């Protein structure tokens, strides 16, 4: 066990997670812009290239960007280990992920074979490298525990998702490789359930009780849900019988709904009564996960007779409703804390004489709660309009939703940028 | 059998509850009650720190020979928490709601990450290495169950 890693002094530099976090809203802005210009059309089918461009701006540019940045930060402080050569590795991962995602989005928008190829060559190695580095780090840190196990499973699912994605990209790019549409479901399933959901479950069972002062999650759920989700996903992917595969995926959907319900129940029993925007982001996120699971369940029951807009609706609920909301909420917990922590570093490291009173802005001064609240309202309103647009196939509503999404991410960028500027101003004076 | 993890984690939860009540009192601008709860929070938190710094940590350090290990890190964080607690007290005294809530949030977040490290790493280790020293711990820490 690396006990030294317990120390906050060993937290990676401010830049390591922040370069990822600041890029997150930029991709939110890109996704909103794509929806705005493609009108309502792209919300009508998950197969349209423009829909896939928006989807990947969210999954890679927003969601993976935030999660990779958070993992670089969490491995040392929460799991007592650290990513090999953290600082250069983080710079490399951030650069390649950003460039690769831009290429992929452009490839879908302009249907360019060459861009698919470049995107795959940038994204597949960097995601595999990240997964491998995380697994190595977790092998070295002997501290097991729930979150570490979930992270291990999640990055393995990330590697599977990246591999399948690379194969699909090759199908788009190279005449010699057939485009196997059937693989898309596996690619999406491993990405959404294996990587995103497993990671959120693993982290939330730890952070929701701790930071949002709720009762703890049931021990069984905390311990068994992540591995169970992966086992069901595996069964749903490779089981020899069709009925077995369908049953496993249905069970997975039911478990996702149970997790959402338990989370909503715990958030309702939160002890602190003060308004906390992060709590509302989690509530919205869990409500969307529940709705997404409900739609998926309904689609299983109805079989082929469920309309194509159902899949778009479920995807929108899961990505923009669930994953984006909880990430947005967590950014508002993590970023102000990191600004405060790094400004206190001279004191924590004993670089100033004991007893010196060094002014540090408190966490509410880093990002004003009022501005976070406005951003939450913009995000929630954007979501409602986009969902309504898909349900009613209304292009005008989709564009109005896109404008709100743009405003929401613009304000998120402004809020995070203000935090970083405040850090830069005060860090210079220490 | 008395468990170090249970006893000291219990003190963490008790302090959390007092903090939450204080926050509620500040929210409803009930300053006399807020002041009273702040004093209780300050007393209980500082008592818990000295239970650790004068009771648990020295025993742990003697037993493991780790003077500059995890206990040193925890002492450093206690110093930071003492300063935050003092600032919180100043904000309560000046009845500045924004300052209390902002400093309170800072104190609370820092405290939670500190508690997690103690509860998940330090206490379980202490329970392992101090099995034979629980009687001695009970002499140093008021309220720690003396056992059989």
Coordinates of C-alpha atoms in Angstrom, one line a residue:
Chain A
X1 CA 0.0 0.0 0.0
X2 CA 1.3 3.4 -0.9
X3 CA 0.7 5.3 2.2
X4 CA 2.4 8.4 1.0
X5 CA -0.3 8.8 -1.6
X6 CA -2.8 9.5 1.2
X7 CA -1.2 12.9 1.2
X8 CA -3.0 15.7 -0.6
X9 CA 0.5 17.0 -1.4
X10 CA 0.8 14.1 -3.8
X11 CA -2.3 15.2 -5.7
X12 CA -1.4 15.8 -9.3
X13 CA -0.8 19.4 -10.4
X14 CA -3.8 21.7 -10.9
X15 CA -3.3 21.5 -14.7
X16 CA -3.7 17.7 -14.9
X17 CA -7.5 17.5 -14.3
X18 CA -8.3 21.1 -15.3
X19 CA -7.2 20.8 -18.9
X20 CA -9.8 18.0 -19.3
X21 CA -12.5 19.8 -17.3
X22 CA -12.2 23.0 -19.3
X23 CA -12.4 21.1 -22.6
X24 CA -15.7 19.5 -21.5
X25 CA -18.0 22.5 -22.0
X26 CA -16.3 23.3 -25.3
X27 CA -17.5 19.9 -26.7
X28 CA -20.9 20.7 -25.2
X29 CA -20.9 23.9 -27.3
X30 CA -19.9 21.9 -30.3
X31 CA -22.7 19.3 -29.8
X32 CA -25.2 22.1 -29.4
X33 CA -24.0 23.9 -32.5
X34 CA -24.4 20.7 -34.6
X35 CA -27.9 20.2 -33.4
X36 CA -28.7 23.8 -34.1
X37 CA -27.5 23.7 -37.7
X38 CA -28.8 20.2 -38.6
X39 CA -32.2 21.2 -37.4
X40 CA -34.5 18.6 -36.0
X41 CA -33.6 16.1 -38.6
X42 CA -30.8 14.5 -36.7
X43 CA -32.9 13.6 -33.7
X44 CA -35.1 11.3 -35.7
X45 CA -32.8 8.3 -36.2
X46 CA -29.8 7.0 -34.4
X47 CA -28.3 6.0 -37.7
X48 CA -28.0 9.4 -39.3
X49 CA -24.3 10.5 -39.6
X50 CA -25.2 13.9 -38.1
X51 CA -26.8 12.1 -35.1
X52 CA -23.6 10.0 -34.7
X53 CA -21.5 13.2 -34.8
X54 CA -23.5 14.7 -32.0
X55 CA -23.4 11.4 -30.0
X56 CA -19.6 11.2 -30.2
X57 CA -19.2 14.9 -29.3
X58 CA -21.1 14.0 -26.1
X59 CA -19.6 10.5 -25.4
X60 CA -16.0 11.3 -26.1
X61 CA -15.7 15.1 -26.0
X62 CA -17.9 15.6 -22.9
X63 CA -18.3 12.4 -21.0
X64 CA -15.0 10.5 -21.5
X65 CA -13.1 13.9 -21.3
X66 CA -14.5 14.5 -17.9
X67 CA -14.1 11.0 -16.6
X68 CA -10.5 10.6 -17.8
X69 CA -9.6 13.9 -16.1
X70 CA -11.3 12.9 -12.9
X71 CA -9.6 9.5 -12.9
X72 CA -6.1 11.1 -13.2
X73 CA -7.1 13.1 -10.1
X74 CA -8.8 10.3 -8.2
X75 CA -6.3 7.5 -8.6
X76 CA -3.8 9.1 -6.1
X77 CA -6.2 10.7 -3.7
X78 CA -8.9 8.1 -3.5
X79 CA -7.2 4.9 -4.4
X80 CA -3.7 5.5 -3.1
X81 CA -1.9 4.9 -6.4
X82 CA -1.1 7.0 -9.4
X83 CA -1.1 6.8 -13.2
X84 CA 2.4 6.1 -14.5
X85 CA 4.2 9.4 -15.3
X86 CA 1.0 11.3 -14.6
X87 CA 1.8 14.8 -15.9
X88 CA 3.1 14.0 -19.4
X89 CA 0.6 11.1 -19.7
X90 CA -2.3 13.4 -18.9
X91 CA -1.1 16.0 -21.5
X92 CA -0.8 13.3 -24.1
X93 CA -4.1 11.7 -23.4
X94 CA -5.9 15.1 -23.4
X95 CA -4.3 16.2 -26.7
X96 CA -5.0 13.0 -28.5
X97 CA -8.5 12.6 -27.1
X98 CA -9.4 16.2 -28.2
X99 CA -7.9 15.9 -31.7
X100 CA -9.3 12.4 -32.2
X101 CA -12.8 13.4 -31.2
X102 CA -12.7 16.5 -33.4
X103 CA -11.7 14.2 -36.3
X104 CA -14.4 11.7 -35.6
X105 CA -17.1 14.4 -35.4
X106 CA -15.9 15.9 -38.7
X107 CA -15.7 12.4 -40.3
X108 CA -19.4 11.8 -39.5
X109 CA -20.4 15.4 -40.6
X110 CA -18.6 15.3 -43.9
X111 CA -18.6 11.5 -44.4
X112 CA -14.9 11.5 -45.1
X113 CA -13.1 8.1 -45.2
X114 CA -9.7 9.6 -44.5
X115 CA -11.0 11.4 -41.4
X116 CA -12.5 8.2 -40.0
X117 CA -9.1 6.6 -40.4
X118 CA -7.2 9.4 -38.7
X119 CA -9.8 9.5 -35.9
X120 CA -9.4 5.8 -35.3
X121 CA -5.7 6.0 -35.3
X122 CA -5.7 8.8 -32.7
X123 CA -8.5 7.5 -30.4
X124 CA -8.0 3.7 -30.3
X125 CA -4.4 3.8 -29.1
X126 CA -5.0 6.6 -26.6
X127 CA -8.0 5.0 -25.0
X128 CA -6.2 1.6 -24.8
X129 CA -3.2 3.3 -23.4
X130 CA -5.3 5.0 -20.8
X131 CA -7.1 1.7 -19.9
X132 CA -3.7 -0.1 -19.6
X133 CA -2.1 2.7 -17.5
X134 CA -5.1 2.7 -15.1
X135 CA -5.0 -1.1 -14.7
X136 CA -1.2 -0.9 -14.0
X137 CA -1.7 1.8 -11.5
X138 CA -4.5 -0.2 -9.7
X139 CA -2.3 -3.3 -9.6
X140 CA 0.4 -1.3 -7.9
X141 CA -1.9 0.4 -5.4
X142 CA -2.9 -2.5 -3.1
X143 CA -5.9 -0.7 -1.8
X144 CA -8.9 -2.6 -3.3
X145 CA -12.3 -1.3 -2.2
X146 CA -15.4 -0.8 -4.2
X147 CA -14.4 2.2 -6.3
X148 CA -11.1 0.6 -7.4
X149 CA -12.9 -2.6 -8.5
X150 CA -15.5 -0.6 -10.4
X151 CA -12.8 1.6 -12.1
X152 CA -11.0 -1.6 -13.2
X153 CA -14.1 -3.0 -14.8
X154 CA -15.1 0.3 -16.3
X155 CA -11.7 0.9 -18.1
X156 CA -11.8 -2.7 -19.4
X157 CA -15.2 -1.9 -20.9
X158 CA -13.7 1.3 -22.3
X159 CA -11.0 -0.7 -24.0
X160 CA -13.7 -3.1 -25.5
X161 CA -15.7 0.0 -26.7
X162 CA -12.6 1.6 -28.2
X163 CA -11.7 -1.6 -30.0
X164 CA -15.2 -2.1 -31.5
X165 CA -15.3 1.6 -32.4
X166 CA -12.0 1.3 -34.2
X167 CA -13.3 -1.6 -36.2
X168 CA -16.5 0.3 -37.1
X169 CA -14.4 3.3 -38.2
X170 CA -12.3 1.1 -40.4
X171 CA -15.6 -0.1 -41.9
X172 CA -16.4 3.5 -42.8
X173 CA -12.9 4.2 -44.1
X174 CA -11.7 1.2 -45.9
X175 CA -13.4 -0.6 -48.8
X176 CA -11.7 -3.8 -47.8
X177 CA -13.3 -3.8 -44.3
X178 CA -17.1 -4.4 -44.4
X179 CA -19.1 -2.0 -42.2
X180 CA -20.8 -4.3 -39.7
X181 CA -23.7 -2.4 -38.4
X182 CA -24.5 -5.3 -36.0
X183 CA -21.3 -4.3 -34.1
X184 CA -22.8 -0.9 -33.4
X185 CA -25.1 -2.3 -30.7
X186 CA -22.2 -4.0 -28.9
X187 CA -20.1 -0.8 -29.3
X188 CA -22.9 1.3 -27.8
X189 CA -23.7 -1.3 -25.1
X190 CA -20.2 -1.6 -23.8
X191 CA -19.7 2.2 -23.9
X192 CA -22.9 3.1 -22.2
X193 CA -23.5 0.3 -19.7
X194 CA -19.9 -1.0 -19.3
X195 CA -17.9 2.1 -19.2
X196 CA -20.2 5.0 -18.3
X197 CA -22.8 3.3 -16.0
X198 CA -20.3 1.0 -14.2
X199 CA -18.0 4.0 -13.5
X200 CA -20.8 6.2 -12.3
X201 CA -22.1 3.5 -10.0
X202 CA -18.7 2.8 -8.6
X203 CA -17.9 6.5 -7.9
X204 CA -21.4 7.5 -6.8
X205 CA -21.8 4.9 -4.1
X206 CA -18.7 6.5 -2.6
X207 CA -19.2 10.2 -3.2
X208 CA -23.0 10.7 -2.8
X209 CA -23.1 9.6 0.9
X210 CA -19.9 11.5 1.6
X211 CA -20.4 14.8 -0.1
X212 CA -24.1 15.0 -0.3
X213 CA -24.7 13.7 3.3
X214 CA -27.1 10.9 2.4
X215 CA -27.4 7.5 4.1
X216 CA -25.0 5.0 2.6
X217 CA -26.0 2.8 -0.3
X218 CA -26.9 -0.8 0.6
X219 CA -23.7 -2.8 0.9
X220 CA -24.9 -5.5 -1.5
X221 CA -25.6 -2.9 -4.2
X222 CA -22.2 -1.1 -3.6
X223 CA -20.3 -4.3 -3.8
X224 CA -22.1 -6.4 -6.4
X225 CA -23.8 -4.0 -8.9
X226 CA -20.7 -3.1 -11.0
X227 CA -19.5 -6.7 -11.5
X228 CA -23.1 -7.9 -12.0
X229 CA -23.6 -5.2 -14.7
X230 CA -20.5 -6.4 -16.5
X231 CA -21.5 -10.1 -16.3
X232 CA -24.9 -9.3 -17.7
X233 CA -23.4 -7.2 -20.5
X234 CA -21.0 -10.1 -21.3
X235 CA -23.9 -12.6 -21.3
X236 CA -25.9 -10.2 -23.5
X237 CA -23.0 -10.0 -25.9
X238 CA -21.8 -13.5 -26.3
X239 CA -24.3 -16.0 -24.9
X240 CA -25.2 -18.7 -27.5
X241 CA -28.9 -18.5 -27.1
X242 CA -30.9 -15.5 -28.3
X243 CA -33.3 -15.7 -25.4
X244 CA -30.4 -15.7 -22.9
X245 CA -28.9 -12.6 -24.5
X246 CA -32.2 -10.8 -24.5
X247 CA -32.9 -11.8 -20.9
X248 CA -29.5 -10.6 -19.7
X249 CA -29.9 -7.2 -21.3
X250 CA -33.4 -6.9 -19.9
X251 CA -32.0 -7.7 -16.4
X252 CA -29.3 -5.1 -16.9
X253 CA -31.9 -2.5 -17.7
X254 CA -33.9 -3.4 -14.6
X255 CA -30.8 -3.1 -12.4
X256 CA -30.0 0.3 -13.9
X257 CA -33.6 1.4 -12.9
X258 CA -33.2 -0.1 -9.4
X259 CA -29.9 1.8 -9.0
X260 CA -31.6 5.1 -10.1
X261 CA -34.5 4.5 -7.7
X262 CA -32.2 3.8 -4.8
X263 CA -30.2 6.9 -5.6
X264 CA -33.3 9.1 -5.8
X265 CA -34.5 7.7 -2.5
X266 CA -31.1 8.4 -0.8
X267 CA -31.0 11.9 -2.2
X268 CA -34.4 12.5 -0.8
X269 CA -33.1 11.5 2.7
X270 CA -30.2 13.8 2.5
X271 CA -29.4 15.3 5.9
X272 CA -28.1 18.8 4.9
X273 CA -31.0 20.9 3.9
X274 CA -29.1 23.8 2.3
X275 CA -29.6 24.2 -1.4
X276 CA -26.8 22.4 -3.2
X277 CA -26.8 22.5 -7.0
X278 CA -24.9 19.2 -7.2
X279 CA -27.8 17.5 -5.5
X280 CA -30.2 18.8 -8.2
X281 CA -27.8 17.6 -11.0
X282 CA -27.8 14.1 -9.5
X283 CA -31.6 14.1 -9.1
X284 CA -32.1 15.1 -12.7
X285 CA -29.5 12.6 -13.8
X286 CA -31.0 9.7 -11.9
X287 CA -34.6 10.6 -13.1
X288 CA -33.3 10.5 -16.7
X289 CA -31.5 7.2 -16.1
X290 CA -34.8 5.8 -14.7
X291 CA -36.7 7.1 -17.8
X292 CA -34.1 5.7 -20.2
X293 CA -34.3 2.3 -18.5
X294 CA -38.1 2.4 -18.7
X295 CA -38.0 3.2 -22.4
X296 CA -35.5 0.4 -23.1
X297 CA -37.6 -2.0 -21.1
X298 CA -40.7 -0.9 -23.1
X299 CA -38.8 -1.4 -26.4
X300 CA -37.9 -5.0 -25.3
X301 CA -41.5 -5.8 -24.6
X302 CA -42.8 -4.3 -27.8
X303 CA -40.0 -5.8 -29.9
X304 CA -39.8 -4.5 -33.5
X305 CA -43.0 -2.5 -33.2
X306 CA -41.3 0.2 -31.1
X307 CA -40.6 3.3 -33.2
X308 CA -37.1 4.5 -34.2
X309 CA -37.6 7.7 -32.2
X310 CA -37.7 5.5 -29.0
X311 CA -34.0 4.6 -29.4
X312 CA -33.1 8.3 -29.9
X313 CA -35.1 9.3 -26.9
X314 CA -33.5 6.6 -24.7
X315 CA -30.0 7.6 -26.0
X316 CA -30.7 11.3 -25.3
X317 CA -32.0 10.5 -21.8
X318 CA -29.0 8.4 -21.0
X319 CA -26.3 10.7 -22.5
X320 CA -27.5 14.3 -22.2
X321 CA -29.9 13.5 -19.3
X322 CA -28.0 11.1 -17.1
X323 CA -24.3 11.2 -17.8
X324 CA -23.9 14.9 -18.7
X325 CA -26.0 15.9 -15.7
X326 CA -24.1 14.0 -13.1
X327 CA -20.7 15.1 -14.6
X328 CA -21.8 18.7 -14.6
X329 CA -22.9 18.4 -11.0
X330 CA -19.6 16.8 -10.0
X331 CA -17.5 19.4 -11.8
X332 CA -19.1 22.0 -9.5
X333 CA -18.0 20.0 -6.4
X334 CA -14.5 19.1 -7.7
X335 CA -13.3 22.3 -9.5
X336 CA -13.9 24.8 -6.6
X337 CA -12.3 22.3 -4.2
X338 CA -9.3 21.9 -6.4
X339 CA -8.9 25.7 -6.7
X340 CA -9.0 26.1 -3.0
X341 CA -6.7 23.1 -2.3
X342 CA -4.0 24.2 -4.7
X343 CA -4.1 27.7 -3.3
X344 CA -3.6 26.2 0.1
X345 CA -0.8 24.0 -1.0
X346 CA 2.0 26.3 0.3
X347 CA 0.5 26.0 3.8
X348 CA -0.2 22.2 3.5
X349 CA 3.3 21.6 2.3
X350 CA 4.7 23.7 5.2
X351 CA 6.3 26.2 2.8
X352 CA 5.1 29.2 4.9
X353 CA 6.0 29.6 8.6
X354 CA 3.3 28.0 10.8
X355 CA 0.8 30.4 12.0
X356 CA 1.0 32.6 8.9
X357 CA -2.5 33.5 7.8
X358 CA -2.7 33.3 4.1
X359 CA -5.9 34.5 2.5
X360 CA -7.7 31.9 0.5
X361 CA -11.1 32.5 -1.1
X362 CA -13.7 30.1 0.3
X363 CA -15.3 27.6 -2.0
X364 CA -18.4 29.7 -2.7
X365 CA -16.2 32.6 -3.7
X366 CA -14.6 30.4 -6.4
X367 CA -17.8 29.9 -8.3
X368 CA -20.9 31.8 -7.0
X369 CA -23.7 29.3 -6.1
X370 CA -26.2 31.6 -7.9
X371 CA -24.3 31.2 -11.3
X372 CA -24.3 27.5 -10.9
X373 CA -28.0 27.5 -10.2
X374 CA -28.7 29.4 -13.4
X375 CA -26.6 27.0 -15.4
X376 CA -28.5 24.1 -13.9
X377 CA -31.8 25.7 -15.0
X378 CA -30.5 26.2 -18.5
X379 CA -29.3 22.6 -18.7
X380 CA -32.6 21.3 -17.5
X381 CA -34.7 23.5 -19.8
X382 CA -32.5 22.4 -22.8
X383 CA -33.1 18.8 -21.9
X384 CA -36.8 19.2 -21.7
X385 CA -37.0 20.9 -25.1
X386 CA -34.8 18.4 -26.8
X387 CA -36.8 15.5 -25.4
X388 CA -40.0 17.1 -26.5
X389 CA -38.5 17.8 -29.9
X390 CA -37.7 14.1 -30.4
X391 CA -41.0 12.9 -29.0
X392 CA -43.0 15.2 -31.3
X393 CA -40.5 15.3 -34.2
X394 CA -40.5 19.0 -34.0
X395 CA -37.5 20.7 -35.6
X396 CA -38.2 24.2 -34.2
X397 CA -38.2 22.8 -30.6
X398 CA -34.9 21.0 -31.3
X399 CA -33.3 24.2 -32.4
X400 CA -34.7 26.1 -29.4
X401 CA -33.3 23.2 -27.2
X402 CA -29.9 23.6 -29.0
X403 CA -29.8 27.3 -28.2
X404 CA -30.4 26.6 -24.5
X405 CA -27.8 23.8 -24.6
X406 CA -25.4 26.3 -26.1
X407 CA -26.2 28.8 -23.4
X408 CA -25.9 26.2 -20.7
X409 CA -22.4 25.1 -21.9
X410 CA -21.3 28.6 -22.5
X411 CA -22.2 29.4 -18.8
X412 CA -20.5 26.3 -17.6
X413 CA -17.3 27.3 -19.6
X414 CA -17.6 30.8 -18.1
X415 CA -18.0 29.4 -14.5
X416 CA -15.1 27.0 -14.8
X417 CA -13.0 29.6 -16.6
X418 CA -13.7 32.1 -13.7
X419 CA -12.5 29.5 -11.2
X420 CA -9.2 28.9 -13.1
X421 CA -8.7 32.7 -13.5
X422 CA -9.1 33.2 -9.8
X423 CA -6.6 30.4 -9.2
X424 CA -4.1 32.0 -11.6
X425 CA -4.6 35.4 -9.9
X426 CA -4.0 34.2 -6.4
X427 CA -1.4 31.5 -7.2
X428 CA 0.7 34.3 -8.6
X429 CA 0.6 36.2 -5.3
X430 CA 1.8 33.3 -3.1
Chain B
X1 CA -14.8 -6.3 21.0
X2 CA -14.1 -2.6 20.9
X3 CA -13.2 -1.4 17.4
X4 CA -11.0 1.6 16.7
X5 CA -12.8 2.1 13.4
X6 CA -16.3 2.1 14.9
X7 CA -15.4 4.4 17.8
X8 CA -13.5 7.1 15.8
X9 CA -15.8 6.9 12.8
X10 CA -18.7 7.4 15.3
X11 CA -17.1 10.7 16.4
X12 CA -16.9 11.8 12.8
X13 CA -20.6 11.2 12.2
X14 CA -21.5 12.9 15.5
X15 CA -19.5 16.1 14.4
X16 CA -21.2 16.0 11.0
X17 CA -24.6 16.1 12.6
X18 CA -23.7 19.1 14.7
X19 CA -22.3 20.9 11.6
X20 CA -25.5 20.2 9.7
X21 CA -27.6 21.6 12.5
X22 CA -25.5 24.7 12.7
X23 CA -25.8 25.2 9.0
X24 CA -29.6 25.0 9.3
X25 CA -29.6 27.5 12.2
X26 CA -27.5 29.9 10.0
X27 CA -29.9 29.4 7.1
X28 CA -32.8 30.5 9.3
X29 CA -30.7 33.3 10.8
X30 CA -31.1 31.9 14.3
X31 CA -27.7 33.3 15.4
X32 CA -27.9 32.4 19.1
X33 CA -28.5 28.8 18.3
X34 CA -25.9 28.9 15.5
X35 CA -23.3 30.2 18.0
X36 CA -24.2 27.5 20.5
X37 CA -23.9 24.8 17.8
X38 CA -20.6 26.2 16.5
X39 CA -19.2 26.1 20.0
X40 CA -20.3 22.5 20.3
X41 CA -18.8 21.7 16.9
X42 CA -15.6 23.3 17.8
X43 CA -15.3 21.5 21.1
X44 CA -16.2 18.1 19.8
X45 CA -13.9 18.4 16.7
X46 CA -10.9 19.6 18.7
X47 CA -11.5 16.8 21.3
X48 CA -11.6 14.3 18.5
X49 CA -8.3 15.6 17.1
X50 CA -6.6 15.4 20.5
X51 CA -8.0 11.9 21.0
X52 CA -6.1 11.0 17.8
X53 CA -3.0 13.1 18.2
X54 CA -2.4 12.3 21.8
X55 CA -4.0 8.8 22.0
X56 CA -4.3 6.9 18.8
X57 CA -1.5 8.3 16.7
X58 CA 1.4 7.9 19.2
X59 CA 0.4 4.2 19.9
X60 CA 0.2 3.6 16.2
X61 CA 3.6 5.2 15.6
X62 CA 5.2 3.2 18.4
X63 CA 3.8 0.0 17.2
X64 CA 4.6 0.4 13.5
X65 CA 7.7 2.5 13.7
X66 CA 6.2 4.9 11.1
X67 CA 6.8 8.3 12.5
X68 CA 6.6 10.2 9.2
X69 CA 3.8 8.0 7.7
X70 CA 0.0 8.4 7.5
X71 CA -0.3 9.9 11.0
X72 CA 2.0 12.8 10.0
X73 CA -0.2 13.5 7.0
X74 CA -3.3 13.4 9.2
X75 CA -1.7 15.8 11.7
X76 CA -1.0 18.2 8.9
X77 CA -4.7 18.1 7.8
X78 CA -5.8 18.6 11.4
X79 CA -3.8 21.9 11.4
X80 CA -5.6 23.0 8.3
X81 CA -9.0 22.0 9.7
X82 CA -8.3 23.9 12.9
X83 CA -7.6 27.1 10.9
X84 CA -10.8 26.6 8.9
X85 CA -12.8 26.0 12.1
X86 CA -11.4 29.2 13.5
X87 CA -12.4 31.2 10.4
X88 CA -15.8 29.6 10.6
X89 CA -16.1 30.9 14.2
X90 CA -15.1 34.4 13.1
X91 CA -17.8 34.3 10.4
X92 CA -20.4 33.1 12.9
X93 CA -19.4 35.8 15.4
X94 CA -19.8 38.5 12.7
X95 CA -23.1 37.0 11.7
X96 CA -22.1 37.0 8.1
X97 CA -24.3 34.4 6.4
X98 CA -22.4 34.1 3.1
X99 CA -19.1 33.8 4.9
X100 CA -20.4 31.1 7.2
X101 CA -21.9 29.1 4.4
X102 CA -18.9 29.5 2.1
X103 CA -16.3 28.7 4.8
X104 CA -18.6 26.0 6.1
X105 CA -18.7 24.3 2.7
X106 CA -14.9 24.5 2.5
X107 CA -14.5 23.1 6.0
X108 CA -17.0 20.3 5.3
X109 CA -15.5 19.2 2.0
X110 CA -12.0 19.2 3.3
X111 CA -13.2 17.3 6.4
X112 CA -15.0 14.7 4.4
X113 CA -12.0 13.8 2.3
X114 CA -9.9 13.7 5.4
X115 CA -12.4 11.4 7.2
X116 CA -12.6 9.0 4.3
X117 CA -8.8 8.5 4.4
X118 CA -8.9 7.8 8.1
X119 CA -11.9 5.5 7.9
X120 CA -10.8 3.5 4.9
X121 CA -7.0 3.3 5.5
X122 CA -5.8 4.4 8.9
X123 CA -8.4 3.0 11.3
X124 CA -8.5 -0.5 9.7
X125 CA -4.7 -0.6 9.9
X126 CA -4.8 0.6 13.5
X127 CA -7.4 -2.1 14.3
X128 CA -4.9 -4.7 12.9
X129 CA -1.8 -3.5 14.7
X130 CA -3.2 -2.3 18.0
X131 CA -5.2 -5.4 19.0
X132 CA -3.1 -5.8 22.1
X133 CA -3.0 -2.2 23.0
X134 CA -6.8 -1.4 23.3
X135 CA -6.6 -1.2 27.1
X136 CA -3.8 1.4 26.8
X137 CA -5.9 3.3 24.2
X138 CA -8.8 3.3 26.6
X139 CA -6.7 5.0 29.3
X140 CA -5.7 7.7 26.9
X141 CA -9.0 8.3 25.2
X142 CA -12.0 9.2 27.3
X143 CA -15.0 7.2 26.4
X144 CA -13.1 4.5 24.4
X145 CA -14.7 1.2 25.7
X146 CA -12.1 -0.5 27.9
X147 CA -13.2 -4.0 26.8
X148 CA -13.0 -7.2 28.8

